[in-house]
PDB file of C-alpha atoms and ligand atoms in Angstrom:
ATOM      1  CA  MET A 240      43.946 -83.337 121.655  1.00 60.00           C
ATOM      2  CA  THR A 241      43.211 -87.150 122.799  1.00 66.00           C
ATOM      3  CA  ASP A 242      43.854 -89.782 119.969  1.00 81.00           C
ATOM      4  CA  PHE A 243      41.014 -90.759 118.047  1.00 89.00           C
ATOM      5  CA  GLN A 244      40.391 -94.510 119.045  1.00 94.00           C
ATOM      6  CA  HIS A 245      37.330 -96.676 118.406  1.00 96.00           C
ATOM      7  CA  ALA A 246      36.393 -98.671 121.702  1.00 97.00           C
ATOM      8  CA  GLN A 247      37.887-101.943 122.052  1.00 96.00           C
ATOM      9  CA  LEU A 248      35.168-104.699 123.098  1.00 97.00           C
ATOM     10  CA  ASP A 249      34.985-108.204 124.104  1.00 95.00           C
ATOM     11  CA  TRP A 250      31.321-109.974 124.102  1.00 95.00           C
ATOM     12  CA  ASP A 251      30.479-112.351 126.926  1.00 93.00           C
ATOM     13  CA  ALA A 252      28.490-115.741 126.450  1.00 91.00           C
ATOM     14  CA  SER A 253      25.426-113.871 126.565  1.00 89.00           C
ATOM     15  CA  GLY A 254      26.226-111.344 123.808  1.00 90.00           C
ATOM     16  CA  GLN A 255      26.695-108.320 126.010  1.00 93.00           C
ATOM     17  CA  PRO A 256      29.417-106.169 125.019  1.00 95.00           C
ATOM     18  CA  LEU A 257      32.141-105.425 127.760  1.00 95.00           C
ATOM     19  CA  SER A 258      35.072-102.695 127.574  1.00 96.00           C
ATOM     20  CA  ARG A 259      38.658-103.765 127.364  1.00 95.00           C
ATOM     21  CA  THR A 260      39.864-100.326 128.131  1.00 93.00           C
ATOM     22  CA  TYR A 261      37.848 -99.807 131.285  1.00 92.00           C
ATOM     23  CA  GLY A 262      37.335-103.484 132.259  1.00 91.00           C
ATOM     24  CA  ASP A 263      33.407-102.758 132.930  1.00 90.00           C
ATOM     25  CA  VAL A 264      30.138-103.437 131.344  1.00 91.00           C
ATOM     26  CA  TYR A 265      28.299-101.038 129.152  1.00 93.00           C
ATOM     27  CA  PHE A 266      25.070-101.998 131.450  1.00 87.00           C
ATOM     28  CA  SER A 267      23.596-103.862 133.626  1.00 81.00           C
ATOM     29  CA  ARG A 268      23.784-107.852 132.908  1.00 77.00           C
ATOM     30  CA  ALA A 269      20.248-108.384 134.449  1.00 76.00           C
ATOM     31  CA  SER A 270      18.586-106.044 131.699  1.00 86.00           C
ATOM     32  CA  GLY A 271      20.076-103.228 130.044  1.00 89.00           C
ATOM     33  CA  LEU A 272      16.756-101.883 128.840  1.00 93.00           C
ATOM     34  CA  VAL A 273      15.227-101.991 132.490  1.00 94.00           C
ATOM     35  CA  GLU A 274      17.880-100.272 133.975  1.00 94.00           C
ATOM     36  CA  THR A 275      17.752 -97.467 131.589  1.00 96.00           C
ATOM     37  CA  ARG A 276      14.197 -96.763 131.847  1.00 97.00           C
ATOM     38  CA  TYR A 277      14.724 -96.924 135.682  1.00 97.00           C
ATOM     39  CA  VAL A 278      17.743 -95.220 136.158  1.00 97.00           C
ATOM     40  CA  PHE A 279      17.717 -92.316 133.173  1.00 98.00           C
ATOM     41  CA  LEU A 280      14.296 -91.808 131.796  1.00 98.00           C
ATOM     42  CA  GLN A 281      11.929 -92.497 135.095  1.00 98.00           C
ATOM     43  CA  GLN A 282      14.367 -90.504 137.646  1.00 98.00           C
ATOM     44  CA  ASN A 283      14.507 -87.800 135.098  1.00 98.00           C
ATOM     45  CA  ARG A 284      10.721 -87.619 135.262  1.00 98.00           C
ATOM     46  CA  LEU A 285      10.812 -87.845 131.029  1.00 98.00           C
ATOM     47  CA  ALA A 286       7.455 -89.335 130.769  1.00 98.00           C
ATOM     48  CA  GLU A 287       5.616 -86.478 132.438  1.00 98.00           C
ATOM     49  CA  ARG A 288       7.819 -83.867 131.173  1.00 98.00           C
ATOM     50  CA  PHE A 289       7.731 -85.164 127.575  1.00 98.00           C
ATOM     51  CA  ALA A 290       3.676 -85.652 127.644  1.00 98.00           C
ATOM     52  CA  ALA A 291       3.685 -81.813 128.918  1.00 98.00           C
ATOM     53  CA  LEU A 292       5.530 -80.166 126.012  1.00 98.00           C
ATOM     54  CA  ALA A 293       3.891 -77.723 123.798  1.00 96.00           C
ATOM     55  CA  ALA A 294       3.854 -77.870 120.242  1.00 94.00           C
ATOM     56  CA  GLY A 295       7.273 -76.422 118.759  1.00 94.00           C
ATOM     57  CA  GLU A 296       9.133 -76.813 122.034  1.00 96.00           C
ATOM     58  CA  VAL A 297      12.569 -78.546 122.062  1.00 97.00           C
ATOM     59  CA  PHE A 298      13.659 -81.001 125.005  1.00 98.00           C
ATOM     60  CA  THR A 299      17.181 -81.348 125.275  1.00 98.00           C
ATOM     61  CA  ILE A 300      19.156 -84.113 126.890  1.00 98.00           C
ATOM     62  CA  GLY A 301      22.841 -83.932 127.829  1.00 98.00           C
ATOM     63  CA  GLU A 302      24.899 -87.209 128.340  1.00 98.00           C
ATOM     64  CA  THR A 303      28.062 -88.448 128.733  1.00 98.00           C
ATOM     65  CA  GLY A 304      29.159 -91.802 127.148  1.00 97.00           C
ATOM     66  CA  PHE A 305      26.986 -92.487 124.209  1.00 98.00           C
ATOM     67  CA  GLY A 306      28.231 -96.160 124.256  1.00 97.00           C
ATOM     68  CA  THR A 307      25.840 -97.998 122.306  1.00 97.00           C
ATOM     69  CA  GLY A 308      23.171 -95.636 122.299  1.00 98.00           C
ATOM     70  CA  LEU A 309      20.693 -97.852 124.297  1.00 97.00           C
ATOM     71  CA  ASN A 310      20.079 -94.548 126.546  1.00 98.00           C
ATOM     72  CA  PHE A 311      19.399 -92.513 123.234  1.00 98.00           C
ATOM     73  CA  LEU A 312      17.128 -95.160 121.863  1.00 98.00           C
ATOM     74  CA  CYS A 313      14.941 -95.733 124.914  1.00 98.00           C
ATOM     75  CA  ALA A 314      14.791 -91.888 125.284  1.00 98.00           C
ATOM     76  CA  TRP A 315      13.589 -91.501 121.315  1.00 98.00           C
ATOM     77  CA  GLN A 316      11.136 -94.381 122.255  1.00 98.00           C
ATOM     78  CA  LEU A 317       9.454 -92.509 125.370  1.00 98.00           C
ATOM     79  CA  PHE A 318       9.608 -89.384 123.391  1.00 98.00           C
ATOM     80  CA  ALA A 319       7.844 -90.793 120.430  1.00 98.00           C
ATOM     81  CA  THR A 320       4.966 -92.640 122.210  1.00 98.00           C
ATOM     82  CA  LEU A 321       4.621 -89.257 124.704  1.00 98.00           C
ATOM     83  CA  ALA A 322       5.328 -86.107 123.152  1.00 98.00           C
ATOM     84  CA  PRO A 323       3.021 -84.145 120.989  1.00 97.00           C
ATOM     85  CA  LYS A 324       3.874 -84.531 117.220  1.00 95.00           C
ATOM     86  CA  ALA A 325       5.159 -80.958 116.859  1.00 96.00           C
ATOM     87  CA  ALA A 326       7.515 -80.964 119.682  1.00 97.00           C
ATOM     88  CA  ARG A 327      11.213 -81.930 119.122  1.00 97.00           C
ATOM     89  CA  LEU A 328      14.102 -83.708 121.081  1.00 98.00           C
ATOM     90  CA  HIS A 329      17.604 -82.856 120.576  1.00 98.00           C
ATOM     91  CA  PHE A 330      19.944 -85.535 122.573  1.00 98.00           C
ATOM     92  CA  VAL A 331      23.491 -84.605 123.025  1.00 98.00           C
ATOM     93  CA  SER A 332      25.916 -86.713 123.627  1.00 98.00           C
ATOM     94  CA  VAL A 333      29.897 -86.989 124.621  1.00 98.00           C
ATOM     95  CA  GLU A 334      32.040 -90.459 123.572  1.00 98.00           C
ATOM     96  CA  ARG A 335      35.540 -90.615 123.943  1.00 97.00           C
ATOM     97  CA  PHE A 336      35.767 -94.165 122.125  1.00 97.00           C
ATOM     98  CA  PRO A 337      32.626 -94.504 119.833  1.00 98.00           C
ATOM     99  CA  LEU A 338      31.798 -98.220 118.874  1.00 98.00           C
ATOM    100  CA  THR A 339      32.560 -99.077 115.463  1.00 97.00           C
ATOM    101  CA  ALA A 340      29.575 -99.413 113.030  1.00 97.00           C
ATOM    102  CA  ALA A 341      29.658-103.089 113.092  1.00 97.00           C
ATOM    103  CA  ASP A 342      29.774-103.422 116.926  1.00 97.00           C
ATOM    104  CA  LEU A 343      27.049-100.909 117.244  1.00 98.00           C
ATOM    105  CA  ALA A 344      24.935-103.268 115.002  1.00 97.00           C
ATOM    106  CA  GLN A 345      25.741-106.374 117.214  1.00 97.00           C
ATOM    107  CA  ALA A 346      25.169-104.515 120.373  1.00 96.00           C
ATOM    108  CA  LEU A 347      21.419-103.230 119.457  1.00 96.00           C
ATOM    109  CA  THR A 348      20.406-106.823 118.377  1.00 96.00           C
ATOM    110  CA  LEU A 349      20.007-107.315 121.968  1.00 94.00           C
ATOM    111  CA  TRP A 350      16.968-104.957 122.164  1.00 95.00           C
ATOM    112  CA  PRO A 351      14.385-106.241 119.302  1.00 96.00           C
ATOM    113  CA  GLU A 352      11.782-103.940 120.730  1.00 96.00           C
ATOM    114  CA  LEU A 353      14.105-100.867 119.521  1.00 97.00           C
ATOM    115  CA  ALA A 354      14.225-102.181 116.343  1.00 98.00           C
ATOM    116  CA  PRO A 355      12.811 -99.307 114.400  1.00 98.00           C
ATOM    117  CA  TYR A 356      14.983 -97.103 116.169  1.00 98.00           C
ATOM    118  CA  SER A 357      18.197 -98.904 116.107  1.00 98.00           C
ATOM    119  CA  ALA A 358      17.681 -99.257 112.440  1.00 98.00           C
ATOM    120  CA  ALA A 359      17.254 -95.685 111.940  1.00 98.00           C
ATOM    121  CA  LEU A 360      20.085 -94.623 114.076  1.00 98.00           C
ATOM    122  CA  GLN A 361      22.449 -97.364 111.951  1.00 98.00           C
ATOM    123  CA  ARG A 362      21.168 -95.529 108.467  1.00 97.00           C
ATOM    124  CA  GLN A 363      23.334 -92.512 109.645  1.00 96.00           C
ATOM    125  CA  TYR A 364      25.867 -93.757 112.477  1.00 97.00           C
ATOM    126  CA  GLN A 365      28.433 -93.688 109.564  1.00 93.00           C
ATOM    127  CA  ALA A 366      32.213 -92.043 109.502  1.00 92.00           C
ATOM    128  CA  ILE A 367      32.287 -91.046 112.977  1.00 94.00           C
ATOM    129  CA  HIS A 368      35.061 -88.990 113.636  1.00 93.00           C
ATOM    130  CA  PRO A 369      36.461 -86.706 116.256  1.00 95.00           C
ATOM    131  CA  GLY A 370      34.340 -83.455 116.864  1.00 96.00           C
ATOM    132  CA  PHE A 371      30.632 -82.569 116.664  1.00 97.00           C
ATOM    133  CA  GLN A 372      28.432 -84.501 114.062  1.00 96.00           C
ATOM    134  CA  ARG A 373      24.792 -84.048 113.837  1.00 97.00           C
ATOM    135  CA  LEU A 374      22.509 -86.827 112.947  1.00 98.00           C
ATOM    136  CA  ILE A 375      18.958 -85.900 111.684  1.00 97.00           C
ATOM    137  CA  LEU A 376      16.421 -88.397 112.699  1.00 98.00           C
ATOM    138  CA  ASP A 377      12.736 -89.013 112.319  1.00 98.00           C
ATOM    139  CA  ASP A 378      12.184 -86.371 109.696  1.00 97.00           C
ATOM    140  CA  GLY A 379      14.111 -83.557 111.934  1.00 96.00           C
ATOM    141  CA  ARG A 380      11.557 -84.398 114.976  1.00 97.00           C
ATOM    142  CA  VAL A 381      15.045 -85.838 116.949  1.00 98.00           C
ATOM    143  CA  THR A 382      18.467 -84.615 116.521  1.00 98.00           C
ATOM    144  CA  LEU A 383      21.576 -86.637 117.922  1.00 98.00           C
ATOM    145  CA  THR A 384      24.418 -84.089 118.181  1.00 98.00           C
ATOM    146  CA  LEU A 385      27.560 -86.680 119.103  1.00 98.00           C
ATOM    147  CA  LEU A 386      30.756 -84.925 120.601  1.00 98.00           C
ATOM    148  CA  VAL A 387      33.599 -87.215 119.868  1.00 98.00           C
ATOM    149  CA  GLY A 388      36.490 -86.943 122.105  1.00 97.00           C
ATOM    150  CA  ASP A 389      36.994 -86.616 125.982  1.00 97.00           C
ATOM    151  CA  VAL A 390      34.212 -84.794 128.059  1.00 97.00           C
ATOM    152  CA  LEU A 391      36.703 -82.499 129.503  1.00 97.00           C
ATOM    153  CA  GLU A 392      37.648 -81.309 125.838  1.00 96.00           C
ATOM    154  CA  ARG A 393      34.456 -81.592 124.173  1.00 97.00           C
ATOM    155  CA  LEU A 394      31.875 -80.147 126.656  1.00 97.00           C
ATOM    156  CA  PRO A 395      33.777 -76.811 127.063  1.00 95.00           C
ATOM    157  CA  GLU A 396      33.281 -76.247 123.098  1.00 95.00           C
ATOM    158  CA  LEU A 397      29.662 -76.937 123.558  1.00 96.00           C
ATOM    159  CA  ASP A 398      27.090 -74.358 123.662  1.00 93.00           C
ATOM    160  CA  ALA A 399      23.583 -75.482 125.083  1.00 94.00           C
ATOM    161  CA  ARG A 400      20.681 -75.550 127.581  1.00 95.00           C
ATOM    162  CA  CYS A 401      19.810 -78.989 128.475  1.00 98.00           C
ATOM    163  CA  ASP A 402      16.787 -79.729 130.318  1.00 98.00           C
ATOM    164  CA  ALA A 403      17.795 -82.996 131.550  1.00 98.00           C
ATOM    165  CA  TRP A 404      21.193 -84.991 131.948  1.00 98.00           C
ATOM    166  CA  PHE A 405      22.072 -88.635 131.718  1.00 98.00           C
ATOM    167  CA  LEU A 406      25.397 -89.022 133.272  1.00 98.00           C
ATOM    168  CA  ASP A 407      26.844 -92.219 132.337  1.00 96.00           C
ATOM    169  CA  GLY A 408      30.390 -93.300 131.826  1.00 92.00           C
ATOM    170  CA  PHE A 409      31.730 -96.421 133.697  1.00 92.00           C
ATOM    171  CA  ALA A 410      31.821 -96.711 137.467  1.00 92.00           C
ATOM    172  CA  PRO A 411      33.846 -93.917 139.175  1.00 94.00           C
ATOM    173  CA  ALA A 412      36.324 -96.530 140.437  1.00 94.00           C
ATOM    174  CA  LYS A 413      37.300 -97.643 137.053  1.00 94.00           C
ATOM    175  CA  ASN A 414      37.263 -94.302 135.027  1.00 95.00           C
ATOM    176  CA  PRO A 415      38.349 -91.795 137.871  1.00 94.00           C
ATOM    177  CA  GLU A 416      39.655 -89.387 134.928  1.00 95.00           C
ATOM    178  CA  MET A 417      35.924 -88.460 134.118  1.00 97.00           C
ATOM    179  CA  TRP A 418      34.190 -87.793 137.329  1.00 97.00           C
ATOM    180  CA  THR A 419      35.767 -84.805 138.108  1.00 97.00           C
ATOM    181  CA  PRO A 420      34.829 -81.272 139.481  1.00 96.00           C
ATOM    182  CA  ALA A 421      35.720 -79.656 136.059  1.00 96.00           C
ATOM    183  CA  LEU A 422      32.922 -82.179 134.627  1.00 98.00           C
ATOM    184  CA  PHE A 423      30.382 -81.350 137.097  1.00 97.00           C
ATOM    185  CA  VAL A 424      30.898 -77.696 136.518  1.00 96.00           C
ATOM    186  CA  GLU A 425      30.512 -77.999 132.727  1.00 96.00           C
ATOM    187  CA  LEU A 426      27.296 -79.752 133.561  1.00 97.00           C
ATOM    188  CA  ALA A 427      26.028 -76.789 135.403  1.00 96.00           C
ATOM    189  CA  ARG A 428      27.591 -74.546 132.870  1.00 95.00           C
ATOM    190  CA  LEU A 429      25.178 -76.343 130.257  1.00 96.00           C
ATOM    191  CA  SER A 430      21.980 -76.321 132.711  1.00 97.00           C
ATOM    192  CA  HIS A 431      19.453 -74.197 133.601  1.00 95.00           C
ATOM    193  CA  ALA A 432      17.425 -73.838 137.161  1.00 95.00           C
ATOM    194  CA  GLY A 433      15.380 -77.025 137.130  1.00 97.00           C
ATOM    195  CA  THR A 434      17.621 -78.935 134.964  1.00 98.00           C
ATOM    196  CA  THR A 435      17.549 -82.609 136.252  1.00 98.00           C
ATOM    197  CA  LEU A 436      20.447 -85.014 136.502  1.00 98.00           C
ATOM    198  CA  ALA A 437      20.393 -88.921 137.085  1.00 98.00           C
ATOM    199  CA  THR A 438      23.429 -91.122 137.747  1.00 98.00           C
ATOM    200  CA  PHE A 439      23.597 -94.953 138.240  1.00 95.00           C
ATOM    201  CA  THR A 440      26.422 -94.082 141.090  1.00 96.00           C
ATOM    202  CA  CYS A 441      25.829 -92.932 144.637  1.00 95.00           C
ATOM    203  CA  ALA A 442      29.839 -92.418 145.311  1.00 96.00           C
ATOM    204  CA  GLY A 443      30.124 -89.986 147.929  1.00 96.00           C
ATOM    205  CA  PHE A 444      32.489 -87.625 146.012  1.00 97.00           C
ATOM    206  CA  VAL A 445      30.201 -87.452 142.965  1.00 97.00           C
ATOM    207  CA  ARG A 446      27.291 -86.571 145.327  1.00 97.00           C
ATOM    208  CA  ARG A 447      29.543 -83.707 146.939  1.00 97.00           C
ATOM    209  CA  GLY A 448      30.854 -82.501 143.516  1.00 97.00           C
ATOM    210  CA  LEU A 449      27.598 -81.957 141.762  1.00 98.00           C
ATOM    211  CA  ASN A 450      26.558 -80.264 145.088  1.00 97.00           C
ATOM    212  CA  GLU A 451      29.291 -78.075 144.974  1.00 96.00           C
ATOM    213  CA  ALA A 452      28.336 -77.203 141.207  1.00 96.00           C
ATOM    214  CA  GLY A 453      25.053 -76.124 142.159  1.00 96.00           C
ATOM    215  CA  PHE A 454      22.893 -79.472 142.017  1.00 98.00           C
ATOM    216  CA  ALA A 455      20.888 -80.669 144.783  1.00 98.00           C
ATOM    217  CA  MET A 456      21.253 -84.220 144.681  1.00 97.00           C
ATOM    218  CA  ALA A 457      19.671 -87.098 146.527  1.00 96.00           C
ATOM    219  CA  LYS A 458      20.375 -90.847 147.104  1.00 96.00           C
ATOM    220  CA  VAL A 459      17.354 -92.615 145.622  1.00 96.00           C
ATOM    221  CA  PRO A 460      17.038 -96.470 145.428  1.00 95.00           C
ATOM    222  CA  GLY A 461      19.144 -97.859 142.690  1.00 93.00           C
ATOM    223  CA  PHE A 462      18.593-100.443 139.873  1.00 90.00           C
ATOM    224  CA  GLY A 463      19.080-104.727 140.422  1.00 84.00           C
ATOM    225  CA  HIS A 464      21.978-105.231 142.687  1.00 83.00           C
ATOM    226  CA  LYS A 465      22.856-101.204 143.302  1.00 85.00           C
ATOM    227  CA  ARG A 466      21.592-100.273 146.706  1.00 91.00           C
ATOM    228  CA  GLU A 467      21.197 -96.360 145.527  1.00 96.00           C
ATOM    229  CA  MET A 468      21.708 -94.267 142.893  1.00 96.00           C
ATOM    230  CA  LEU A 469      21.800 -90.158 142.562  1.00 98.00           C
ATOM    231  CA  ALA A 470      18.924 -88.249 141.003  1.00 98.00           C
ATOM    232  CA  GLY A 471      18.365 -84.354 141.458  1.00 98.00           C
ATOM    233  CA  ALA A 472      18.356 -80.838 139.960  1.00 98.00           C
ATOM    234  CA  LEU A 473      20.287 -77.623 139.518  1.00 97.00           C
ATOM    235  CA  GLU A 474      19.028 -75.164 141.959  1.00 96.00           C
ATOM    236  CA  ARG A 475      22.153 -72.923 141.949  1.00 88.00           C
ATOM    237  CA  PRO A 476      22.372 -72.305 138.366  1.00 86.00           C
ATOM    238  CA  VAL A 477      25.687 -70.358 137.226  1.00 75.00           C
ATOM    239  CA  THR A 478      24.993 -66.551 137.125  1.00 68.00           C
ATOM    240  CA  PRO A 479      25.058 -65.471 133.519  1.00 62.00           C
ATOM    241  CA  ALA A 480      27.896 -63.458 132.543  1.00 56.00           C
ATOM    242  CA  ALA A 481      27.743 -59.767 133.260  1.00 55.00           C
ATOM    243  CA  VAL A 482      28.996 -58.957 130.219  1.00 59.00           C
ATOM    244  CA  PRO A 483      26.570 -58.607 126.821  1.00 64.00           C
ATOM    245  CA  TRP A 484      29.494 -60.696 124.669  1.00 63.00           C
ATOM    246  CA  TYR A 485      29.085 -63.595 126.634  1.00 61.00           C
ATOM    247  CA  ALA A 486      25.173 -63.704 127.074  1.00 66.00           C
ATOM    248  CA  ARG A 487      23.647 -66.413 125.159  1.00 66.00           C
ATOM    249  CA  PRO A 488      20.798 -65.479 122.674  1.00 67.00           C
ATOM    250  CA  PRO A 489      17.336 -65.840 123.388  1.00 70.00           C
ATOM    251  CA  ARG A 490      16.150 -69.490 122.440  1.00 68.00           C
ATOM    252  CA  PRO A 491      15.034 -69.024 118.865  1.00 69.00           C
ATOM    253  CA  GLN A 492      10.846 -69.495 118.679  1.00 68.00           C
ATOM    254  CA  GLY A 493       9.672 -72.342 116.182  1.00 64.00           C
ATOM    255  CA  PRO A 494      11.544 -74.958 113.942  1.00 62.00           C
TER     256      PRO A 494
HETATM  257  C1  SAM B 763      29.025 -97.382 130.434  1.00 89.25           C
HETATM  258  S1  SAM B 763      29.022 -96.775 129.072  1.00 89.25           S
HETATM  259  C2  SAM B 763      27.709 -95.847 128.308  1.00 89.25           C
HETATM  260  C3  SAM B 763      26.471 -96.741 127.951  1.00 89.25           C
HETATM  261  C4  SAM B 763      25.715 -95.938 127.046  1.00 89.25           C
HETATM  262  N1  SAM B 763      25.039 -94.892 127.693  1.00 89.25           N
HETATM  263  C5  SAM B 763      24.516 -96.482 126.340  1.00 89.25           C
HETATM  264  O1  SAM B 763      23.592 -96.315 126.338  1.00 89.25           O
HETATM  265  O2  SAM B 763      25.310 -97.735 125.848  1.00 89.25           O
HETATM  266  C6  SAM B 763      30.549 -95.654 129.220  1.00 89.25           C
HETATM  267  C7  SAM B 763      30.725 -94.721 128.107  1.00 89.25           C
HETATM  268  O3  SAM B 763      31.328 -93.776 128.590  1.00 89.25           O
HETATM  269  C8  SAM B 763      32.512 -93.556 127.522  1.00 89.25           C
HETATM  270  N2  SAM B 763      33.403 -92.686 128.285  1.00 89.25           N
HETATM  271  C9  SAM B 763      34.105 -93.246 129.292  1.00 89.25           C
HETATM  272  N3  SAM B 763      35.039 -91.869 129.684  1.00 89.25           N
HETATM  273  C10 SAM B 763      34.698 -90.990 128.928  1.00 89.25           C
HETATM  274  C11 SAM B 763      35.373 -89.515 128.729  1.00 89.25           C
HETATM  275  N4  SAM B 763      35.892 -89.273 129.435  1.00 89.25           N
HETATM  276  N5  SAM B 763      35.036 -88.907 127.795  1.00 89.25           N
HETATM  277  C12 SAM B 763      33.904 -89.495 126.588  1.00 89.25           C
HETATM  278  N6  SAM B 763      33.249 -90.751 127.151  1.00 89.25           N
HETATM  279  C13 SAM B 763      33.847 -91.436 127.980  1.00 89.25           C
HETATM  280  C14 SAM B 763      32.937 -94.841 127.125  1.00 89.25           C
HETATM  281  O4  SAM B 763      33.665 -94.918 126.156  1.00 89.25           O
HETATM  282  C15 SAM B 763      31.427 -95.525 127.117  1.00 89.25           C
HETATM  283  O5  SAM B 763      31.391 -95.543 125.992  1.00 89.25           O
END
């Protein structure tokens, strides 16, 4: 198992966190908030999908790289605004180097408009440790499952059916260990036909790897100085195991 370590951060003059380990930014210097909304929320069509949920339905989002929680908080805010009251959000995110609670608090001061959501997250973001951790928010309407550890160790331990993926993580050139065929296969295993996926990168090998895993990915205009990014959906789902002991039980109805 990989050693547990918190994120080692530096802060630039404008208060933006930078990873010392990966030498990369957590989000766009122009505007992390606008970038998240464009790249992950809009390209996964979350506004219309949240609004169309039925009472009692659960929408599950998977993410690689929880980081500061910005993507999670933006998704939660959108869900709170558009989803029917009786629908629920499950956000599952893997993180190899979780921020300390103090660093998370400092990073989240950048987004005053998310303050009610950030405050609720911080109240529960305590004693983060390796393995699975479940944070219950908004009186149970929102669940955050944090998988602390490397994606390639934690995702194979997960049993879930994600409706959308935020494929984040530092730039493939700076973090090649993460962007592997093994990861793309795990994303497909945890998806169903029509599960959407968005990622800020348009690297050719990422597109080809996702395509090989069953996703149909297309280049779409990127955010800020990035000309293109990738968005798509699972077209060829992994065939459910033929033997019954590997079959997933039906999704439970109701809360
Ligand atoms: C660009 S940041 C993510 C930003 C984040 N989504 C947010 O809203 O702040 C990338 C994150 O991926 C994490 N990461 C990188 N490689 C990883 C791996 N192999 N397994 C799990 N997490 C990883 C990093 O520690 C970092 O927190």
